[in-house]
Amino acid sequence: MLFNSYEFIFLYLPFTYLIYFFLNKQRLTEASKGFLAVSSLFFYSWWSPIYLPLILVSMVFNYVIGTSLTRDKGHSRVSKIHLLTIGIIGNVGLLGYFKYSDFFVSNINIVLGVEIPLMYLTLPLAISFFTFQQIAYLVDSYGGGVKEYDFLNYAVFVTFFPQLIAGPIVHHKEMMPQFANVRNKVINYKNVSKGLFVFSIGLFKKVVIADTFSVWAVNGFDEAKILTFFEAWVTSLSYTFQLYFDFSGYSDMAIGAALLFNIKLPINFNSPYKATNIQDFWRRWHVTLSRFLKDYVYISLGGNRLGDFRTYNNLMITFVIGGLWHGAGWTFIFWGFLHGLALVLHRVWSQFGLRLNSVIGWVVTFNFVNIAWVFFRANEWEDAIRVLKGMIGLSGVVLPGRLSGKFSFLSSYGVEFGQWLRSIEGSAIKVTSLLVIFLIVVVFFKNSMEHMKSFKVGYRTSIASALLILLSMLSLNKVSEFLYFNF
Amino acid sequence: MNSKEWVNLFLYLVFGVWIAAIVIFIGCDPYNIWRMSAKNKYFSEKEINTLILAEKLNHKEFSLLFGTSRSNQIFGDGSNIDFLNFSSSLYGNAVNVSAFLKQLNAVQLKNVISIYYLVDDHTLNGYDKEDSFSKVQQLNYDSNLFIEKLKFSVFLNYEKILKTLVSIKYDYLSASYVVNNNGVIVRLNKNETLDVPDEYLSMSTRQYFTNDGIAALLDVDKFCKKNKVPIKYFTPTHFTQYLRLFDFDYMQNKWALLLEGGLSGFYALWNIENISNYVEGNKYIAFKDKFSHLNGYCANKVFIENVVNGDNKYFINSKEKLGDYVLFSNRLFK
């Protein structure tokens, strides 16, 4: 089920909320937890119930391994590490089978010149997220940071619907105490108002802002055969904004919906496009994924404890894995490689004690991120090359026809005049003004999480939230999926 | 204000405004789905839909016109027979037209006096899913159901709100056209013109006739012959720069298939002297936009002069004549 759908907003969310708190009011706490888990699975299987058994099997498998890891009796350190290894291999194997089989086979086919048939498996919804979440649970169980003996608790931890499909990726230890807290079992209007406030912002970001940019990004990446200079920049910037507003909008909605149930999810975005260096960017973008990669990949590889070369190596491996996590394709791997490389360069640069002026740092970082997204978004290498060629002017420069008088001398340099955003198929004024406005918004304004922190009940916030919801609801008929559902 | 009052105000505002909007929407009924009053002007093509037009055939004789936006301004054939224009509501995809004709009851069919059919680029796209204009619109009688109407009215969007406002007072938003009871788009300015573009590099519609689209048109033709309904086919008219991009050879192949399949002929109106090339003051006088739409006046003039009262000048009924026409056109424009 999509957060940005009538059935979620008008049916699923109110009914789940009311029944959950009704059961808690009747002191049926186990029933309320069971109801939350079942309704979350209903939410998960709304599109297609065929992968419901998969998530159930995955949950049971990890629960059994996790409880075995936390029981002290009968397990030596060696046998625990074996159990953990089995658990991680099981999870990675499941993810690998569904997500990477065809990628692996197609590369084997190319390298060896054979024709092993592809399986064309459909990627089960949310598998990347619930797999990572459960790997974290196993590692925490191994380290003694988690003890969970109740399957119902575990089921709620994995399936809790606000974070099930696309995160934030949460830790067992930050979720379960909240579900266990008696105070959280009664309706808390302070949290409800804050939750509705953040949910409204998230919905608006998704259906009004991200979906507007999506049209231009799709036209540029998927439809146009050639992109001239300005068309290519509009294409890449549109996707840069689309991705941010789409995914941060989703995260806001998840955080808002969870708050209705008195559950505080971790922040996932903290104005990433304000970053003045690449390390800063990764502290702000998809924070819970960065946290997972740092804690469970980078540090496991040795982090920065084994000398400079190993540190650089670990950074590169972590980010290539991060790229691969997003999708089974060389463009995703290359995107991860680019970010890893940027972090290595930044580290070397910092070690020499060099620092960039913050404005120059922002310009470099924003443009690097924007260019790297081209590989992230492109379906094929050729698409990425086409957009990048346009961005450096190799596919020509077209200026608005009305400038042909004043700037006619530019014709001798190959500059043409006419429909300068023809391939984007949007009104040039609308496209450029929205790009400028939202660039200003993401760089100079407070983000939704900062607004949430300083949230105060009052007529202004209530009316503004209602207005955002109403404006968003008028766009719900063109329901579109969230980008991160594909990863 | 405490948090509970905040939540209450939020919910009252969201649900209150939404319910009020639904009530106003149903009251104004801008899409004519509740049909609580007898309107004669509408503000979008959807308001006067296929079902409303088809219903008229139960009571009176009409001539019908199928086609695309290039025929949606044609309001009659000059006879005393009334006219229904399906160009906006049903559109002209032959798959849809064939399905529509076969669903008419005996009375409705008997009341069809003649049919005119503008065969445009989109109309023979068949079931091509890549073309948004070729989505099959099978007649859906369920849209008469109360629950369907209610769903349509509850799930409001920007367009519905805008149409409601226009319905309340369309002058405020200066509607440039209205749709009349017979499905005709009536543009307030019938003599619109088009500035001659400095350069014209791509046609607005693809010439993409598919086998299933051609089969569907032949199916329509057979249906009309079987039921003794006279039918005339004609092509859209384009301006000179558009015709320079036009692939006449491609058209020759496709229309040859139609003639071979049994079509008795069609009016090839792609290029009309003093219409296609009529330029004054650097303006195409007969066209209203760069998508090669004739203005209201010329759309009707071309139709009456060349299709209704048409002599043999533009009529093609054999592959030989078609070949000559294409040869001549290629010389003229290529």
Short mmCIF file of C-alpha atoms in Angstrom, two decimals, chain A residues 6 10 189-190 192-193 196 419 422 455 457-459 461-463 465-466 469-471 473-475 477, chain B residues 1-7 9-11 13-15 17-18 154-158 161 199 201-202 290:
data_model
loop_
_atom_site.label_atom_id
_atom_site.label_comp_id
_atom_site.label_asym_id
_atom_site.label_seq_id
_atom_site.Cartn_x
_atom_site.Cartn_y
_atom_site.Cartn_z
CA TYR A 6 -6.68 7.27 -0.65
CA PHE A 10 -8.74 7.29 4.63
CA TYR A 189 -2.16 14.06 21.32
CA LYS A 190 1.18 15.81 21.40
CA VAL A 192 -0.49 12.85 17.11
CA SER A 193 -0.32 16.55 16.27
CA LEU A 196 0.15 14.73 11.39
CA GLN A 419 13.05 25.97 -28.26
CA ARG A 422 12.17 21.06 -26.27
CA PHE A 455 6.88 22.37 16.24
CA VAL A 457 0.66 23.62 18.53
CA GLY A 458 -1.22 26.62 17.26
CA TYR A 459 -3.68 27.76 14.63
CA THR A 461 0.57 25.01 12.12
CA SER A 462 -2.81 23.31 12.17
CA ILE A 463 -4.17 25.31 9.23
CA SER A 465 -0.85 21.19 7.81
CA ALA A 466 -4.49 20.87 6.72
CA ILE A 469 -2.85 17.65 3.08
CA LEU A 470 -5.71 19.11 1.02
CA LEU A 471 -3.38 20.27 -1.77
CA MET A 473 -5.01 15.01 -1.82
CA LEU A 474 -5.92 16.78 -5.04
CA SER A 475 -2.91 15.07 -6.63
CA ASN A 477 -5.36 10.46 -8.43
CA MET B 1 -4.61 25.78 22.10
CA ASN B 2 -3.67 22.32 23.32
CA SER B 3 -2.62 19.34 21.22
CA LYS B 4 -6.10 17.77 21.20
CA GLU B 5 -7.63 21.00 19.91
CA TRP B 6 -4.89 21.17 17.29
CA VAL B 7 -5.75 17.67 16.06
CA LEU B 9 -9.01 21.65 14.10
CA PHE B 10 -6.81 19.81 11.61
CA LEU B 11 -9.38 17.03 11.09
CA LEU B 13 -10.50 21.51 8.29
CA VAL B 14 -9.41 18.56 6.16
CA PHE B 15 -12.72 16.72 6.19
CA VAL B 17 -13.22 21.46 3.27
CA TRP B 18 -13.18 18.19 1.35
CA VAL B 154 -15.34 12.02 -3.97
CA PHE B 155 -11.87 11.70 -5.47
CA LEU B 156 -11.44 15.30 -6.48
CA ASN B 157 -8.38 16.66 -8.24
CA TYR B 158 -7.13 20.00 -9.54
CA ILE B 161 -11.88 21.86 -8.92
CA GLU B 199 11.62 26.49 -38.11
CA LEU B 201 11.33 20.31 -37.13
CA SER B 202 8.92 17.70 -35.86
CA LYS B 290 1.45 24.53 -34.47
#
